[in-house]
Short mmCIF file of C-alpha atoms in Angstrom, two decimals:
data_model
loop_
_atom_site.label_atom_id
_atom_site.label_comp_id
_atom_site.label_asym_id
_atom_site.label_seq_id
_atom_site.Cartn_x
_atom_site.Cartn_y
_atom_site.Cartn_z
CA MET Y 1199 96.54 -85.71 74.06
CA THR Y 1200 94.96 -88.98 72.99
CA ALA Y 1201 96.58 -91.50 70.67
CA CYS Y 1202 93.91 -91.96 67.99
CA THR Y 1203 93.76 -94.30 65.03
CA VAL Y 1204 91.44 -93.85 62.06
CA ILE Y 1205 90.93 -96.90 59.85
CA GLY Y 1206 89.59 -95.75 56.51
CA LEU Y 1207 90.70 -92.38 55.14
CA GLY Y 1208 87.86 -91.74 52.73
CA GLU Y 1209 85.57 -88.74 53.06
CA ALA Y 1210 84.38 -89.45 56.62
CA GLY Y 1211 87.64 -90.88 57.92
CA ALA Y 1212 89.72 -88.03 56.55
CA THR Y 1213 87.29 -85.51 58.05
CA TYR Y 1214 87.55 -86.96 61.56
CA ALA Y 1215 91.31 -87.54 61.29
CA ALA Y 1216 91.89 -83.91 60.33
CA ALA Y 1217 89.63 -82.62 63.12
CA LEU Y 1218 91.32 -84.76 65.76
CA THR Y 1219 94.76 -83.63 64.56
CA ALA Y 1220 93.68 -79.99 64.69
CA ALA Y 1221 92.48 -80.56 68.28
CA GLY Y 1222 95.99 -81.66 69.28
CA HIS Y 1223 95.60 -85.42 69.29
CA ALA Y 1224 98.18 -87.78 67.82
CA VAL Y 1225 96.48 -89.46 64.86
CA THR Y 1226 97.58 -92.52 62.92
CA GLY Y 1227 95.65 -93.57 59.85
CA TYR Y 1228 95.38 -96.57 57.59
CA ASP Y 1229 93.65 -97.07 54.26
CA PRO Y 1230 94.73 -99.52 51.55
CA VAL Y 1231 93.35 -97.42 48.68
CA ALA Y 1232 92.78 -93.75 49.62
CA PRO Y 1233 95.53 -91.78 47.85
CA ALA Y 1234 95.73 -88.84 50.25
CA THR Y 1235 96.63 -88.59 53.93
CA PRO Y 1236 95.33 -85.62 55.95
CA SER Y 1237 98.01 -83.19 57.07
CA GLY Y 1238 99.55 -84.17 60.40
CA VAL Y 1239 98.30 -87.77 60.24
CA THR Y 1240 100.87 -90.58 60.34
CA ARG Y 1241 99.98 -93.26 57.81
CA ALA Y 1242 100.63 -96.88 58.76
CA ALA Y 1243 101.31 -99.81 56.43
CA THR Y 1244 98.66 -102.09 57.94
CA ALA Y 1245 95.57 -101.75 60.09
CA ALA Y 1246 97.19 -103.70 62.92
CA GLU Y 1247 100.27 -101.47 62.82
CA ALA Y 1248 98.05 -98.39 62.97
CA CYS Y 1249 96.33 -99.70 66.10
CA ARG Y 1250 99.38 -100.56 68.19
CA GLY Y 1251 99.55 -98.19 71.14
CA ALA Y 1252 96.24 -96.51 70.29
CA ASP Y 1253 93.95 -95.25 73.03
CA ILE Y 1254 90.97 -95.21 70.67
CA VAL Y 1255 90.37 -96.58 67.18
CA LEU Y 1256 87.73 -95.12 64.86
CA VAL Y 1257 86.78 -97.53 62.08
CA MET Y 1258 85.29 -95.79 59.04
CA THR Y 1259 85.47 -98.41 56.33
CA GLY Y 1260 82.62 -99.90 54.34
CA ALA Y 1261 80.40 -102.33 56.22
CA ALA Y 1262 81.71 -105.26 54.18
CA ALA Y 1263 85.16 -104.83 55.77
CA ALA Y 1264 83.96 -104.42 59.37
CA ARG Y 1265 84.50 -108.02 60.49
CA ALA Y 1266 87.93 -108.42 58.88
CA VAL Y 1267 89.15 -105.09 60.28
CA ALA Y 1268 87.96 -105.97 63.78
CA GLN Y 1269 89.63 -109.37 63.65
CA GLU Y 1270 92.92 -107.74 62.64
CA CYS Y 1271 92.84 -104.81 65.04
CA LEU Y 1272 91.27 -106.02 68.30
CA PRO Y 1273 94.08 -108.46 69.22
CA VAL Y 1274 96.70 -105.67 69.29
CA LEU Y 1275 94.75 -103.22 71.45
CA ALA Y 1276 95.53 -102.87 75.15
CA THR Y 1277 93.25 -102.97 78.18
CA GLY Y 1278 91.49 -99.65 78.63
CA SER Y 1279 91.52 -98.77 74.94
CA CYS Y 1280 88.39 -98.30 72.82
CA TYR Y 1281 87.46 -99.75 69.45
CA ALA Y 1282 84.69 -97.66 67.84
CA ASP Y 1283 83.02 -99.06 64.73
CA PHE Y 1284 81.36 -96.34 62.60
CA THR Y 1285 80.45 -98.68 59.73
CA SER Y 1286 76.82 -99.04 58.67
CA SER Y 1287 76.69 -102.69 59.67
CA SER Y 1288 73.50 -104.34 60.91
CA PRO Y 1289 72.72 -104.47 64.65
CA SER Y 1290 73.38 -108.22 64.66
CA VAL Y 1291 76.82 -107.72 63.11
CA MET Y 1292 77.64 -105.07 65.71
CA GLN Y 1293 76.60 -107.50 68.45
CA GLU Y 1294 78.85 -110.14 66.93
CA LEU Y 1295 81.81 -107.78 66.68
CA GLY Y 1296 81.27 -106.70 70.27
CA ARG Y 1297 81.72 -110.32 71.35
CA LEU Y 1298 85.03 -110.85 69.54
CA PRO Y 1299 87.98 -111.56 71.84
CA GLY Y 1300 90.07 -108.57 72.81
CA LYS Y 1301 90.91 -106.19 75.63
CA ALA Y 1302 89.47 -103.01 74.09
CA GLU Y 1303 86.01 -101.68 74.96
CA PHE Y 1304 83.80 -101.93 71.89
CA ALA Y 1305 81.53 -99.08 70.75
CA ASP Y 1306 78.88 -99.14 68.03
CA VAL Y 1307 78.67 -95.65 66.47
CA ALA Y 1308 75.86 -94.49 64.19
CA ILE Y 1309 76.39 -91.37 62.06
CA LEU Y 1310 73.08 -89.50 62.00
CA GLY Y 1311 73.56 -87.12 59.11
CA PRO Y 1312 75.64 -86.32 56.02
CA VAL Y 1313 79.32 -85.91 56.89
CA ALA Y 1314 79.82 -84.22 53.53
CA ALA Y 1315 77.59 -81.36 54.72
CA LEU Y 1316 78.19 -81.27 58.48
CA GLY Y 1317 81.77 -82.46 58.76
CA GLU Y 1318 83.03 -83.75 62.09
CA LYS Y 1319 80.08 -82.06 63.83
CA THR Y 1320 77.60 -84.54 62.32
CA PRO Y 1321 75.44 -85.88 65.20
CA LEU Y 1322 76.32 -89.35 66.44
CA MET Y 1323 74.64 -92.04 68.50
CA VAL Y 1324 76.84 -94.55 70.30
CA SER Y 1325 76.25 -97.67 72.37
CA GLY Y 1326 78.32 -100.37 74.03
CA PRO Y 1327 81.05 -100.42 76.69
CA GLY Y 1328 83.20 -97.88 74.82
CA ALA Y 1329 80.42 -95.29 74.43
CA GLN Y 1330 81.75 -92.92 77.08
CA ALA Y 1331 85.23 -92.98 75.55
CA VAL Y 1332 83.83 -91.96 72.15
CA ALA Y 1333 81.77 -89.18 73.71
CA GLY Y 1334 84.75 -87.96 75.73
CA LEU Y 1335 86.90 -87.73 72.60
CA LEU Y 1336 84.42 -86.13 70.22
CA ARG Y 1337 82.21 -83.87 72.33
CA PRO Y 1338 85.05 -81.35 72.82
CA LEU Y 1339 85.09 -81.03 69.00
CA GLY Y 1340 81.50 -79.78 69.13
CA VAL Y 1341 79.93 -83.10 68.19
CA ASP Y 1342 76.46 -83.91 69.50
CA VAL Y 1343 77.03 -87.44 70.81
CA GLU Y 1344 73.98 -89.26 72.17
CA ILE Y 1345 74.58 -92.43 74.17
CA ALA Y 1346 71.99 -95.14 73.58
CA GLU Y 1347 71.22 -97.61 76.32
CA GLY Y 1348 72.13 -101.19 75.58
CA GLU Y 1349 74.91 -103.25 74.13
CA PRO Y 1350 76.63 -102.86 70.74
CA GLY Y 1351 74.00 -102.79 68.02
CA ALA Y 1352 71.64 -100.46 69.87
CA ALA Y 1353 72.97 -97.35 68.13
CA MET Y 1354 72.82 -98.99 64.71
CA ALA Y 1355 69.25 -100.13 65.35
CA HIS Y 1356 68.30 -96.48 65.87
CA LYS Y 1357 70.12 -95.45 62.68
CA LEU Y 1358 68.46 -98.08 60.49
CA LEU Y 1359 65.03 -97.14 61.81
CA ARG Y 1360 65.85 -93.52 60.92
CA SER Y 1361 66.94 -94.70 57.47
CA VAL Y 1362 63.46 -96.08 56.80
CA LEU Y 1363 62.29 -92.47 56.99
CA MET Y 1364 65.23 -90.51 55.63
CA LYS Y 1365 66.22 -92.69 52.67
CA GLY Y 1366 62.59 -93.43 51.83
CA LEU Y 1367 61.66 -89.76 52.09
CA ALA Y 1368 64.62 -88.76 49.92
CA ALA Y 1369 63.60 -91.28 47.25
CA VAL Y 1370 59.98 -90.07 47.31
CA VAL Y 1371 61.04 -86.42 47.01
CA VAL Y 1372 63.36 -87.22 44.10
CA GLU Y 1373 60.57 -89.12 42.32
CA ALA Y 1374 58.00 -86.39 42.96
CA VAL Y 1375 60.25 -83.55 41.79
CA THR Y 1376 61.37 -85.53 38.73
CA ALA Y 1377 57.72 -86.13 37.83
CA GLY Y 1378 56.86 -82.49 38.50
CA LYS Y 1379 59.64 -81.34 36.22
CA ALA Y 1380 58.49 -83.70 33.46
CA ALA Y 1381 54.95 -82.34 33.80
CA GLY Y 1382 56.12 -78.71 33.77
CA LEU Y 1383 55.05 -78.31 37.42
CA GLU Y 1384 58.34 -78.50 39.32
CA ASP Y 1385 57.84 -75.26 41.28
CA TRP Y 1386 54.34 -76.32 42.32
CA ILE Y 1387 55.37 -79.78 43.57
CA ARG Y 1388 58.35 -78.27 45.41
CA GLY Y 1389 55.92 -75.99 47.23
CA GLN Y 1390 53.71 -78.94 48.14
CA ILE Y 1391 56.68 -80.86 49.54
CA ALA Y 1392 57.92 -77.87 51.54
CA ARG Y 1393 54.50 -77.35 53.13
CA GLN Y 1394 54.25 -81.01 54.14
CA LEU Y 1395 57.70 -80.90 55.77
CA ALA Y 1396 56.86 -77.80 57.83
CA GLY Y 1397 54.58 -77.35 60.82
CA ASP Y 1398 53.56 -79.72 63.61
CA GLY Y 1399 55.48 -82.92 62.92
CA GLN Y 1400 53.70 -85.02 65.55
CA ALA Y 1401 50.32 -84.03 64.15
CA VAL Y 1402 51.44 -85.05 60.67
CA ILE Y 1403 52.60 -88.43 61.97
CA ASP Y 1404 49.27 -89.04 63.70
CA ARG Y 1405 47.38 -88.02 60.56
CA PHE Y 1406 49.43 -90.42 58.45
CA LEU Y 1407 48.94 -93.29 60.90
CA THR Y 1408 45.17 -92.91 61.19
CA GLY Y 1409 44.41 -91.78 57.65
CA THR Y 1410 46.46 -94.47 55.94
CA SER Y 1411 44.65 -97.31 57.69
CA LYS Y 1412 41.25 -95.74 57.15
CA HIS Y 1413 41.66 -94.95 53.45
CA ALA Y 1414 44.18 -97.59 52.37
CA LEU Y 1415 42.09 -99.19 49.63
CA ARG Y 1416 41.17 -95.92 47.92
CA ARG Y 1417 44.74 -94.65 48.19
CA SER Y 1418 46.13 -97.87 46.74
CA ARG Y 1419 43.97 -97.40 43.64
CA GLU Y 1420 44.99 -93.73 43.44
CA MET Y 1421 48.66 -94.65 43.58
CA GLN Y 1422 48.16 -97.22 40.81
CA ASP Y 1423 46.73 -94.44 38.66
CA THR Y 1424 49.64 -92.21 39.71
CA ALA Y 1425 52.17 -94.85 38.66
CA HIS Y 1426 50.43 -95.07 35.27
CA TYR Y 1427 50.65 -91.28 34.89
CA LEU Y 1428 54.36 -91.27 35.74
CA SER Y 1429 54.87 -93.96 33.11
CA GLU Y 1430 53.20 -91.70 30.55
CA LEU Y 1431 55.59 -88.91 31.61
CA GLY Y 1432 58.55 -91.25 31.15
CA VAL Y 1433 59.46 -91.01 34.83
CA PRO Y 1434 60.53 -94.02 36.94
CA ALA Y 1435 57.85 -94.80 39.54
CA GLU Y 1436 59.43 -97.26 41.97
CA MET Y 1437 58.31 -95.40 45.09
CA THR Y 1438 54.81 -94.78 43.74
CA THR Y 1439 54.41 -98.44 42.78
CA ALA Y 1440 55.70 -99.53 46.19
CA SER Y 1441 53.24 -97.15 47.87
CA ALA Y 1442 50.36 -98.69 45.92
CA ALA Y 1443 51.44 -102.17 47.01
CA ALA Y 1444 51.87 -101.08 50.65
CA HIS Y 1445 48.43 -99.48 50.77
CA ALA Y 1446 46.91 -102.61 49.23
CA ARG Y 1447 48.55 -104.75 51.91
CA ILE Y 1448 47.30 -102.44 54.66
CA ALA Y 1449 43.79 -102.52 53.16
CA GLU Y 1450 43.77 -106.32 53.16
CA ALA Y 1451 44.52 -106.30 56.90
CA GLN Y 1452 41.60 -103.99 57.71
CA PRO Y 1453 38.02 -105.07 58.56
CA ALA Y 1454 35.72 -104.41 55.61
CA ALA Y 1455 33.73 -101.82 57.57
CA VAL Y 1456 36.84 -99.67 58.05
CA LEU Y 1457 37.69 -99.31 54.37
CA ARG Y 1458 36.58 -96.28 52.39
#
């Protein structure tokens, strides 16, 4: 049995706290605002109190609180313990937190999926001196934990790069389906999206990389026209407008002979 502390008992924190309790670990939690405490979890009055005697601390607050929580908790942790920060802080912040004074081994943990859908089995990437401790605790719960080489910040760097794709793709899909619905063509655009997301992913990536550079100028003009059409439909066109600007920038960087 491991003495675990979960700082932040919102959706993610409560999910992990409940799973660790069900696995037989002793779990202490702290959250200044969350009204509910998962069954079997002992709720502490302060973050520092929650961390005293802990073998491993999982921090699942908002990124804005990461520094303050670390400064409160790290001084009370013993040698051999682990402090695992799950917040979506930048790689540079994770590096900074990893250098704070304390005896615990720091781990930078990136959540690579929606906890609301996948629960405690959401894939994770972890880096830093405490990476093995995080993997040892969570892999028995069925979690896919990948250890990234490097110091704290390496896992978050991977996550933010993934976010360029996932959050951007989500925004594009929302804009396209919203426009399709406004045009009375929602089913058709959904089919187009589904076909693009299926098949040989590496081939699609290569096609995007080569085709975008080659046809950037023409595509920029097409996306300007598309943004105008979405405006006529009464649909917000932030992603379409950004795509037009990005293609124009790419076109400006190309030799004139390359442009079509």
